[in-house]
Amino acid sequence: MSQFRTLDQADLKNKRVLVRVDLNVPMDNGKVTDATRIERIAPTITEIANKGGKVILLAHFGRPKGRDPKESLKPVAAAVAEIIKRPVAFADDCIGDVARSAIDKMKPGDILCLENTRFYKEEEKNDPAFVDKLAALGDIYVNDAFSAAHRAHASTEGLGHKLPTYAGRTMQAEVEALSKALEAPTRPVAAVAGGAKVSTKLDLLGNLLDKVDVLIIGGAMANTFLLALGKPVGKSLVEADLVSTARDIMDKAKAKGREIVLPVDVVVAKEFKAHAPSRVAGIDDVAADEMILDIGPRSIEYVVSVLARCKTLVWNGPFGAFEMEPFDTGTIEAAEAAAELTQAGKIVSVAGGGDTVAALNAAGAADRFSYVSTAGGAFLEWLEGKSLPGVEILRAK
Ligand code: 3PG
Ligand code: MG
């Protein structure tokens, strides 16, 4: 992170600070149902305000096609105010006279949230004229939205070309945690790659094989690997057309001296539903009318023993059908083991992407990991080894 400019280097006093945050939070009936992303950006907002900056929040919400009151940031701005315990003003537009006159009224330490940047299609196009209109509203640009950093949009990337640019505290923490886990980790490094489909995780598996010592494959993805090994998978979710790809991945792992961990036993049921009657089966012993819904007890023990000999863990995706009891057992027990090892100071554990946070929260383990990212797509692209435009723009020029 040393190559990034952070708030430590920024002269904030009396400055209009455009702060890109991720306010794309889950909402139900106008209420925020999970405020984690807001809690994460709170320190950046209060620090800038306390140092006498005028905090102007820029963010997107949803994927609107043009201006749509259902995707207004107004209720989210109210939630921000509640969490940081300070007033947050709101302007109905993110550019033009409405935004400018709201900003003109600001005093040092004030906080203002501008309306959804995606109400303009120019935002996603990173349109230079739109970037200029945003840039005209501020003196300094702070990006604190790691979870939107895979987008090269006007407010996530374009502004970095126009204004003095700094990483916010959450961006800084996120990039530091991820770098610690994958760029310069303490070895051995294990990765848990779970989820349903090999097809959506090919780049991720390829990059992880370059970077980690042990790749633990979970979720329905593992079924495709078991099939590639000639194991019976019954009516499990599987991608038969990717069997040769799975074989290539295993060959590549062998050639590189990497270990791939697959289930050695599984929990099977005849129906895909919570509490469906189930049994533990060996991996040679899955019947034609059964489907694999979780890893079995010997597999859990195996995974836990692998974690115990590693120093770093990167986790993406659940082991089994974790949204249905009792098929969440593998994920819960492996996550518990990772949390305990972390708390004992034996591993650094970083998790994120898609379902992962929900799975670790459900397992009651998220708080005890070293770092849990709030990013979905951005975390996955990082694991794929891609550079993120919103991070690249922060590198000191
Ligand atoms: C997210 O919620 O993953 C980020 O805010 C990015 O949103 P997007 O996928 O709509 O670009
Ligand atoms: Mg997304």
GROMACS .gro file of C-alpha atoms and ligand atoms in nm:
model
  409
    1MET     CA    1   0.000   0.000   0.000
    2SER     CA    2   0.300   0.229   0.032
    3GLN     CA    3   0.265   0.318  -0.334
    4PHE     CA    4  -0.078   0.468  -0.263
    5ARG     CA    5  -0.152   0.813  -0.139
    6THR     CA    6  -0.376   0.795   0.164
    7LEU     CA    7  -0.554   1.047   0.384
    8ASP     CA    8  -0.224   1.086   0.570
    9GLN     CA    9  -0.088   1.282   0.275
   10ALA     CA   10  -0.403   1.483   0.200
   11ASP     CA   11  -0.447   1.849   0.292
   12LEU     CA   12  -0.817   1.845   0.372
   13LYS     CA   13  -0.881   2.166   0.560
   14ASN     CA   14  -1.146   2.382   0.392
   15LYS     CA   15  -1.129   2.159   0.085
   16ARG     CA   16  -1.428   2.026  -0.106
   17VAL     CA   17  -1.355   1.654  -0.089
   18LEU     CA   18  -1.536   1.428  -0.336
   19VAL     CA   19  -1.551   1.094  -0.157
   20ARG     CA   20  -1.653   0.793  -0.368
   21VAL     CA   21  -1.816   0.539  -0.138
   22ASP     CA   22  -2.013   0.220  -0.199
   23LEU     CA   23  -2.368   0.280  -0.079
   24ASN     CA   24  -2.504  -0.009  -0.284
   25VAL     CA   25  -2.655  -0.166   0.028
   26PRO     CA   26  -2.942  -0.413   0.051
   27MET     CA   27  -3.273  -0.233   0.110
   28ASP     CA   28  -3.622  -0.347   0.188
   29ASN     CA   29  -3.913  -0.104   0.186
   30GLY     CA   30  -3.690   0.202   0.206
   31LYS     CA   31  -3.486   0.061   0.499
   32VAL     CA   32  -3.127  -0.057   0.488
   33THR     CA   33  -3.123  -0.425   0.588
   34ASP     CA   34  -2.746  -0.468   0.613
   35ALA     CA   35  -2.542  -0.158   0.699
   36THR     CA   36  -2.199  -0.322   0.690
   37ARG     CA   37  -2.081  -0.118   0.393
   38ILE     CA   38  -2.189   0.206   0.564
   39GLU     CA   39  -2.015   0.109   0.887
   40ARG     CA   40  -1.696   0.047   0.691
   41ILE     CA   41  -1.688   0.394   0.531
   42ALA     CA   42  -1.780   0.579   0.851
   43PRO     CA   43  -1.415   0.628   0.964
   44THR     CA   44  -1.320   0.793   0.635
   45ILE     CA   45  -1.615   1.032   0.651
   46THR     CA   46  -1.556   1.135   1.010
   47GLU     CA   47  -1.181   1.171   0.963
   48ILE     CA   48  -1.222   1.406   0.667
   49ALA     CA   49  -1.491   1.604   0.848
   50ASN     CA   50  -1.283   1.624   1.167
   51LYS     CA   51  -0.989   1.756   0.967
   52GLY     CA   52  -1.205   2.039   0.835
   53GLY     CA   53  -1.286   1.900   0.492
   54LYS     CA   54  -1.627   1.936   0.329
   55VAL     CA   55  -1.733   1.576   0.272
   56ILE     CA   56  -1.923   1.530  -0.055
   57LEU     CA   57  -2.035   1.170  -0.096
   58LEU     CA   58  -2.057   1.023  -0.444
   59ALA     CA   59  -2.208   0.680  -0.495
   60HIS     CA   60  -2.422   0.461  -0.718
   61PHE     CA   61  -2.724   0.260  -0.616
   62GLY     CA   62  -2.858  -0.035  -0.815
   63ARG     CA   63  -2.844  -0.040  -1.191
   64PRO     CA   64  -3.097   0.226  -1.294
   65LYS     CA   65  -3.163   0.313  -1.657
   66GLY     CA   66  -3.183   0.689  -1.618
   67ARG     CA   67  -3.337   0.877  -1.327
   68ASP     CA   68  -3.555   0.648  -1.115
   69PRO     CA   69  -3.695   0.757  -0.775
   70LYS     CA   70  -3.693   0.392  -0.661
   71GLU     CA   71  -3.314   0.398  -0.684
   72SER     CA   72  -3.261   0.728  -0.506
   73LEU     CA   73  -2.981   0.750  -0.251
   74LYS     CA   74  -3.190   0.971  -0.024
   75PRO     CA   75  -3.295   0.695   0.223
   76VAL     CA   76  -2.939   0.562   0.222
   77ALA     CA   77  -2.805   0.908   0.309
   78ALA     CA   78  -3.039   0.904   0.610
   79ALA     CA   79  -2.893   0.570   0.715
   80VAL     CA   80  -2.541   0.713   0.683
   81ALA     CA   81  -2.641   1.000   0.913
   82GLU     CA   82  -2.776   0.756   1.170
   83ILE     CA   83  -2.460   0.548   1.169
   84ILE     CA   84  -2.208   0.832   1.185
   85LYS     CA   85  -2.433   1.026   1.424
   86ARG     CA   86  -2.398   1.351   1.229
   87PRO     CA   87  -2.628   1.533   0.989
   88VAL     CA   88  -2.591   1.436   0.626
   89ALA     CA   89  -2.748   1.676   0.377
   90PHE     CA   90  -2.878   1.547   0.047
   91ALA     CA   91  -2.881   1.699  -0.303
   92ASP     CA   92  -3.119   1.571  -0.568
   93ASP     CA   93  -2.855   1.569  -0.838
   94CYS     CA   94  -2.488   1.474  -0.859
   95ILE     CA   95  -2.389   1.749  -1.105
   96GLY     CA   96  -2.504   2.094  -1.214
   97ASP     CA   97  -2.669   2.380  -1.024
   98VAL     CA   98  -2.848   2.164  -0.766
   99ALA     CA   99  -2.525   1.998  -0.658
  100ARG     CA  100  -2.325   2.319  -0.676
  101SER     CA  101  -2.561   2.527  -0.465
  102ALA     CA  102  -2.574   2.255  -0.197
  103ILE     CA  103  -2.194   2.247  -0.192
  104ASP     CA  104  -2.171   2.626  -0.180
  105LYS     CA  105  -2.368   2.617   0.146
  106MET     CA  106  -2.126   2.374   0.313
  107LYS     CA  107  -1.899   2.470   0.599
  108PRO     CA  108  -1.581   2.279   0.692
  109GLY     CA  109  -1.680   1.951   0.857
  110ASP     CA  110  -2.019   1.935   0.685
  111ILE     CA  111  -2.134   1.622   0.505
  112LEU     CA  112  -2.343   1.612   0.188
  113CYS     CA  113  -2.457   1.314  -0.016
  114LEU     CA  114  -2.522   1.364  -0.387
  115GLU     CA  115  -2.786   1.169  -0.578
  116ASN     CA  116  -2.712   0.836  -0.752
  117THR     CA  117  -2.435   0.887  -1.008
  118ARG     CA  118  -2.590   0.617  -1.226
  119PHE     CA  119  -2.889   0.839  -1.299
  120TYR     CA  120  -2.657   0.956  -1.579
  121LYS     CA  121  -2.559   0.699  -1.836
  122GLU     CA  122  -2.233   0.894  -1.874
  123GLU     CA  123  -2.126   0.761  -1.533
  124GLU     CA  124  -2.084   0.402  -1.654
  125LYS     CA  125  -1.937   0.524  -1.984
  126ASN     CA  126  -1.672   0.718  -1.793
  127ASP     CA  127  -1.766   1.006  -2.023
  128PRO     CA  128  -1.500   1.281  -2.010
  129ALA     CA  129  -1.751   1.569  -2.013
  130PHE     CA  130  -1.938   1.408  -1.722
  131VAL     CA  131  -1.612   1.353  -1.535
  132ASP     CA  132  -1.539   1.724  -1.581
  133LYS     CA  133  -1.880   1.814  -1.437
  134LEU     CA  134  -1.811   1.601  -1.129
  135ALA     CA  135  -1.455   1.727  -1.098
  136ALA     CA  136  -1.577   2.089  -1.103
  137LEU     CA  137  -1.754   2.022  -0.770
  138GLY     CA  138  -1.442   1.929  -0.572
  139ASP     CA  139  -1.081   2.012  -0.494
  140ILE     CA  140  -0.974   1.661  -0.393
  141TYR     CA  141  -1.088   1.308  -0.479
  142VAL     CA  142  -1.091   1.026  -0.224
  143ASN     CA  143  -1.187   0.676  -0.334
  144ASP     CA  144  -1.315   0.457  -0.051
  145ALA     CA  145  -1.514   0.216  -0.265
  146PHE     CA  146  -1.304  -0.097  -0.312
  147SER     CA  147  -1.621  -0.294  -0.380
  148ALA     CA  148  -1.690  -0.081  -0.688
  149ALA     CA  149  -1.324  -0.064  -0.796
  150HIS     CA  150  -1.371  -0.323  -1.070
  151ARG     CA  151  -1.576  -0.062  -1.257
  152ALA     CA  152  -1.395   0.199  -1.468
  153HIS     CA  153  -1.672   0.454  -1.422
  154ALA     CA  154  -1.656   0.833  -1.400
  155SER     CA  155  -1.683   0.841  -1.021
  156THR     CA  156  -1.466   0.534  -0.955
  157GLU     CA  157  -1.186   0.597  -1.203
  158GLY     CA  158  -1.234   0.903  -1.424
  159LEU     CA  159  -1.205   1.152  -1.139
  160GLY     CA  160  -0.862   1.016  -1.052
  161HIS     CA  161  -0.730   1.170  -1.373
  162LYS     CA  162  -0.864   1.513  -1.286
  163LEU     CA  163  -0.811   1.582  -0.916
  164PRO     CA  164  -0.547   1.508  -0.650
  165THR     CA  165  -0.640   1.151  -0.557
  166TYR     CA  166  -0.619   0.955  -0.232
  167ALA     CA  167  -0.731   0.618  -0.096
  168GLY     CA  168  -0.987   0.633   0.184
  169ARG     CA  169  -0.935   0.426   0.499
  170THR     CA  170  -1.155   0.136   0.389
  171MET     CA  171  -0.992   0.118   0.048
  172GLN     CA  172  -0.658   0.123   0.223
  173ALA     CA  173  -0.754  -0.154   0.468
  174GLU     CA  174  -0.907  -0.366   0.195
  175VAL     CA  175  -0.609  -0.347  -0.038
  176GLU     CA  176  -0.367  -0.406   0.251
  177ALA     CA  177  -0.560  -0.714   0.367
  178LEU     CA  178  -0.584  -0.860   0.019
  179SER     CA  179  -0.219  -0.792  -0.057
  180LYS     CA  180  -0.120  -0.962   0.266
  181ALA     CA  181  -0.321  -1.265   0.163
  182LEU     CA  182  -0.217  -1.304  -0.201
  183GLU     CA  183   0.070  -1.077  -0.302
  184ALA     CA  184   0.314  -1.129  -0.017
  185PRO     CA  185   0.160  -1.391   0.211
  186THR     CA  186   0.320  -1.598   0.483
  187ARG     CA  187   0.328  -1.951   0.345
  188PRO     CA  188   0.184  -2.203   0.317
  189VAL     CA  189  -0.126  -2.038   0.172
  190ALA     CA  190  -0.457  -2.218   0.136
  191ALA     CA  191  -0.754  -2.100  -0.065
  192VAL     CA  192  -1.109  -2.219  -0.029
  193ALA     CA  193  -1.288  -2.185  -0.361
  194GLY     CA  194  -1.651  -2.278  -0.329
  195GLY     CA  195  -1.966  -2.208  -0.520
  196ALA     CA  196  -2.178  -2.376  -0.779
  197LYS     CA  197  -2.003  -2.339  -1.108
  198VAL     CA  198  -1.656  -2.411  -1.239
  199SER     CA  199  -1.748  -2.212  -1.550
  200THR     CA  200  -1.773  -1.884  -1.358
  201LYS     CA  201  -1.458  -1.952  -1.158
  202LEU     CA  202  -1.209  -2.064  -1.423
  203ASP     CA  203  -0.994  -1.750  -1.411
  204LEU     CA  204  -1.009  -1.755  -1.035
  205LEU     CA  205  -0.897  -2.118  -1.009
  206GLY     CA  206  -0.618  -2.054  -1.260
  207ASN     CA  207  -0.484  -1.753  -1.074
  208LEU     CA  208  -0.515  -1.921  -0.733
  209LEU     CA  209  -0.314  -2.217  -0.860
  210ASP     CA  210  -0.033  -1.974  -0.942
  211LYS     CA  211  -0.043  -1.813  -0.601
  212VAL     CA  212  -0.146  -2.064  -0.334
  213ASP     CA  213   0.000  -2.389  -0.203
  214VAL     CA  214  -0.328  -2.567  -0.136
  215LEU     CA  215  -0.652  -2.518  -0.323
  216ILE     CA  216  -0.955  -2.649  -0.138
  217ILE     CA  217  -1.248  -2.691  -0.372
  218GLY     CA  218  -1.597  -2.682  -0.226
  219GLY     CA  219  -1.956  -2.642  -0.331
  220ALA     CA  220  -2.114  -2.797  -0.636
  221MET     CA  221  -1.794  -2.709  -0.820
  222ALA     CA  222  -1.629  -3.002  -0.645
  223ASN     CA  223  -1.882  -3.237  -0.807
  224THR     CA  224  -1.740  -3.159  -1.151
  225PHE     CA  225  -1.393  -3.247  -1.022
  226LEU     CA  226  -1.521  -3.571  -0.868
  227LEU     CA  227  -1.683  -3.659  -1.201
  228ALA     CA  228  -1.351  -3.587  -1.374
  229LEU     CA  229  -1.192  -3.841  -1.140
  230GLY     CA  230  -1.450  -4.098  -1.256
  231LYS     CA  231  -1.655  -4.084  -0.935
  232PRO     CA  232  -2.033  -4.134  -0.943
  233VAL     CA  233  -2.218  -3.810  -0.868
  234GLY     CA  234  -2.578  -3.930  -0.911
  235LYS     CA  235  -2.808  -3.641  -0.985
  236SER     CA  236  -2.581  -3.380  -0.825
  237LEU     CA  237  -2.546  -3.035  -0.976
  238VAL     CA  238  -2.254  -3.081  -1.212
  239GLU     CA  239  -2.108  -2.933  -1.531
  240ALA     CA  240  -2.044  -3.238  -1.745
  241ASP     CA  241  -1.904  -3.025  -2.029
  242LEU     CA  242  -1.630  -2.898  -1.798
  243VAL     CA  243  -1.493  -3.234  -1.696
  244SER     CA  244  -1.190  -3.198  -1.922
  245THR     CA  245  -1.132  -2.846  -1.786
  246ALA     CA  246  -1.138  -2.984  -1.434
  247ARG     CA  247  -0.889  -3.249  -1.541
  248ASP     CA  248  -0.661  -2.978  -1.689
  249ILE     CA  249  -0.675  -2.786  -1.362
  250MET     CA  250  -0.575  -3.096  -1.167
  251ASP     CA  251  -0.291  -3.168  -1.413
  252LYS     CA  252  -0.170  -2.810  -1.387
  253ALA     CA  253  -0.176  -2.836  -1.007
  254LYS     CA  254   0.029  -3.155  -1.016
  255ALA     CA  255   0.282  -2.999  -1.255
  256LYS     CA  256   0.322  -2.699  -1.026
  257GLY     CA  257   0.343  -2.907  -0.711
  258ARG     CA  258   0.019  -2.761  -0.572
  259GLU     CA  259  -0.221  -2.963  -0.366
  260ILE     CA  260  -0.589  -2.979  -0.456
  261VAL     CA  261  -0.823  -3.080  -0.177
  262LEU     CA  262  -1.150  -3.244  -0.279
  263PRO     CA  263  -1.411  -3.411  -0.060
  264VAL     CA  264  -1.328  -3.762   0.059
  265ASP     CA  265  -1.686  -3.819   0.172
  266VAL     CA  266  -2.012  -3.636   0.109
  267VAL     CA  267  -2.361  -3.580   0.245
  268VAL     CA  268  -2.626  -3.690  -0.004
  269ALA     CA  269  -3.003  -3.655  -0.025
  270LYS     CA  270  -3.269  -3.741  -0.279
  271GLU     CA  271  -3.431  -3.398  -0.269
  272PHE     CA  272  -3.291  -3.045  -0.283
  273LYS     CA  273  -3.463  -2.905   0.022
  274ALA     CA  274  -3.396  -2.817   0.383
  275HIS     CA  275  -3.407  -3.117   0.618
  276ALA     CA  276  -3.442  -3.363   0.331
  277PRO     CA  277  -3.353  -3.711   0.463
  278SER     CA  278  -2.979  -3.749   0.408
  279ARG     CA  279  -2.687  -3.982   0.466
  280VAL     CA  280  -2.308  -3.971   0.459
  281ALA     CA  281  -2.163  -4.148   0.157
  282GLY     CA  282  -1.812  -4.233   0.044
  283ILE     CA  283  -1.720  -4.066  -0.285
  284ASP     CA  284  -1.737  -4.404  -0.464
  285ASP     CA  285  -2.075  -4.471  -0.317
  286VAL     CA  286  -2.321  -4.203  -0.439
  287ALA     CA  287  -2.633  -4.368  -0.584
  288ALA     CA  288  -2.790  -4.264  -0.913
  289ASP     CA  289  -3.090  -4.102  -0.743
  290GLU     CA  290  -2.886  -3.911  -0.486
  291MET     CA  291  -2.734  -3.564  -0.497
  292ILE     CA  292  -2.433  -3.429  -0.312
  293LEU     CA  293  -2.537  -3.138  -0.086
  294ASP     CA  294  -2.242  -3.103   0.149
  295ILE     CA  295  -1.903  -3.242   0.241
  296GLY     CA  296  -1.899  -3.526   0.493
  297PRO     CA  297  -1.738  -3.548   0.840
  298ARG     CA  298  -1.411  -3.700   0.717
  299SER     CA  299  -1.382  -3.421   0.459
  300ILE     CA  300  -1.439  -3.160   0.730
  301GLU     CA  301  -1.161  -3.318   0.936
  302TYR     CA  302  -0.937  -3.319   0.628
  303VAL     CA  303  -1.006  -2.951   0.555
  304VAL     CA  304  -0.947  -2.856   0.918
  305SER     CA  305  -0.614  -3.043   0.919
  306VAL     CA  306  -0.508  -2.859   0.602
  307LEU     CA  307  -0.597  -2.523   0.756
  308ALA     CA  308  -0.402  -2.616   1.068
  309ARG     CA  309  -0.078  -2.650   0.869
  310CYS     CA  310  -0.127  -2.326   0.672
  311LYS     CA  311  -0.038  -1.970   0.772
  312THR     CA  312  -0.265  -1.780   0.535
  313LEU     CA  313  -0.617  -1.848   0.412
  314VAL     CA  314  -0.820  -1.685   0.137
  315TRP     CA  315  -1.185  -1.790   0.137
  316ASN     CA  316  -1.445  -1.748  -0.134
  317GLY     CA  317  -1.767  -1.944  -0.153
  318PRO     CA  318  -1.944  -2.201   0.065
  319PHE     CA  319  -1.877  -2.575   0.083
  320GLY     CA  320  -2.227  -2.714   0.054
  321ALA     CA  321  -2.581  -2.592   0.001
  322PHE     CA  322  -2.524  -2.369   0.305
  323GLU     CA  323  -2.859  -2.190   0.276
  324MET     CA  324  -3.039  -2.513   0.374
  325GLU     CA  325  -3.003  -2.692   0.706
  326PRO     CA  326  -2.839  -2.932   0.773
  327PHE     CA  327  -2.634  -2.892   0.453
  328ASP     CA  328  -2.460  -2.588   0.602
  329THR     CA  329  -2.260  -2.809   0.838
  330GLY     CA  330  -1.942  -2.835   0.627
  331THR     CA  331  -1.925  -2.458   0.578
  332ILE     CA  332  -1.999  -2.386   0.943
  333GLU     CA  333  -1.743  -2.627   1.082
  334ALA     CA  334  -1.467  -2.531   0.841
  335ALA     CA  335  -1.539  -2.161   0.903
  336GLU     CA  336  -1.535  -2.220   1.280
  337ALA     CA  337  -1.195  -2.390   1.253
  338ALA     CA  338  -1.060  -2.101   1.045
  339ALA     CA  339  -1.196  -1.849   1.295
  340GLU     CA  340  -1.037  -2.032   1.589
  341LEU     CA  341  -0.699  -2.060   1.415
  342THR     CA  342  -0.718  -1.689   1.338
  343GLN     CA  343  -0.800  -1.598   1.696
  344ALA     CA  344  -0.514  -1.817   1.818
  345GLY     CA  345  -0.279  -1.614   1.596
  346LYS     CA  346  -0.199  -1.916   1.379
  347ILE     CA  347  -0.337  -1.796   1.046
  348VAL     CA  348  -0.426  -1.477   0.864
  349SER     CA  349  -0.770  -1.529   0.714
  350VAL     CA  350  -0.929  -1.314   0.445
  351ALA     CA  351  -1.272  -1.381   0.300
  352GLY     CA  352  -1.504  -1.215   0.054
  353GLY     CA  353  -1.705  -1.228  -0.264
  354GLY     CA  354  -2.071  -1.299  -0.329
  355ASP     CA  355  -2.229  -1.547  -0.090
  356THR     CA  356  -1.921  -1.575   0.125
  357VAL     CA  357  -1.996  -1.303   0.376
  358ALA     CA  358  -2.351  -1.430   0.424
  359ALA     CA  359  -2.220  -1.784   0.474
  360LEU     CA  360  -1.958  -1.676   0.728
  361ASN     CA  361  -2.209  -1.455   0.908
  362ALA     CA  362  -2.453  -1.744   0.927
  363ALA     CA  363  -2.169  -1.957   1.062
  364GLY     CA  364  -2.104  -1.691   1.327
  365ALA     CA  365  -1.740  -1.682   1.215
  366ALA     CA  366  -1.707  -1.359   1.014
  367ASP     CA  367  -1.610  -1.143   1.314
  368ARG     CA  368  -1.325  -1.374   1.399
  369PHE     CA  369  -1.161  -1.373   1.054
  370SER     CA  370  -0.868  -1.134   1.006
  371TYR     CA  371  -1.055  -0.947   0.736
  372VAL     CA  372  -1.388  -0.992   0.564
  373SER     CA  373  -1.432  -0.791   0.249
  374THR     CA  374  -1.768  -0.635   0.169
  375ALA     CA  375  -1.687  -0.663  -0.200
  376GLY     CA  376  -1.856  -0.907  -0.435
  377GLY     CA  377  -1.740  -0.875  -0.795
  378ALA     CA  378  -1.434  -0.668  -0.706
  379PHE     CA  379  -1.308  -0.935  -0.465
  380LEU     CA  380  -1.356  -1.204  -0.729
  381GLU     CA  381  -1.171  -1.002  -0.992
  382TRP     CA  382  -0.890  -0.951  -0.744
  383LEU     CA  383  -0.876  -1.328  -0.689
  384GLU     CA  384  -0.868  -1.369  -1.066
  385GLY     CA  385  -0.551  -1.160  -1.070
  386LYS     CA  386  -0.711  -0.876  -1.266
  387SER     CA  387  -0.612  -0.520  -1.195
  388LEU     CA  388  -0.898  -0.307  -1.068
  389PRO     CA  389  -0.932   0.034  -1.237
  390GLY     CA  390  -1.045   0.202  -0.915
  391VAL     CA  391  -0.736   0.074  -0.734
  392GLU     CA  392  -0.490   0.139  -1.017
  393ILE     CA  393  -0.592   0.504  -1.034
  394LEU     CA  394  -0.478   0.549  -0.672
  395ARG     CA  395  -0.120   0.447  -0.734
  396ALA     CA  396   0.102   0.747  -0.685
  397LYS     CA  397   0.183   0.901  -1.020
  3983PG     C1  398  -2.161  -0.418  -0.570
  3983PG     O1  399  -2.264  -0.407  -0.502
  3983PG     O2  400  -2.110  -0.528  -0.599
  3983PG     C2  401  -2.091  -0.294  -0.613
  3983PG     O3  402  -2.151  -0.182  -0.557
  3983PG     C3  403  -2.087  -0.283  -0.762
  3983PG     O4  404  -2.216  -0.278  -0.814
  3983PG     P1  405  -2.239  -0.321  -0.965
  3983PG     O5  406  -2.215  -0.467  -0.973
  3983PG     O6  407  -2.381  -0.282  -0.999
  3983PG     O7  408  -2.140  -0.244  -1.049
  399MG      MG  409  -2.194  -0.658  -0.819
   0.00000   0.00000   0.00000
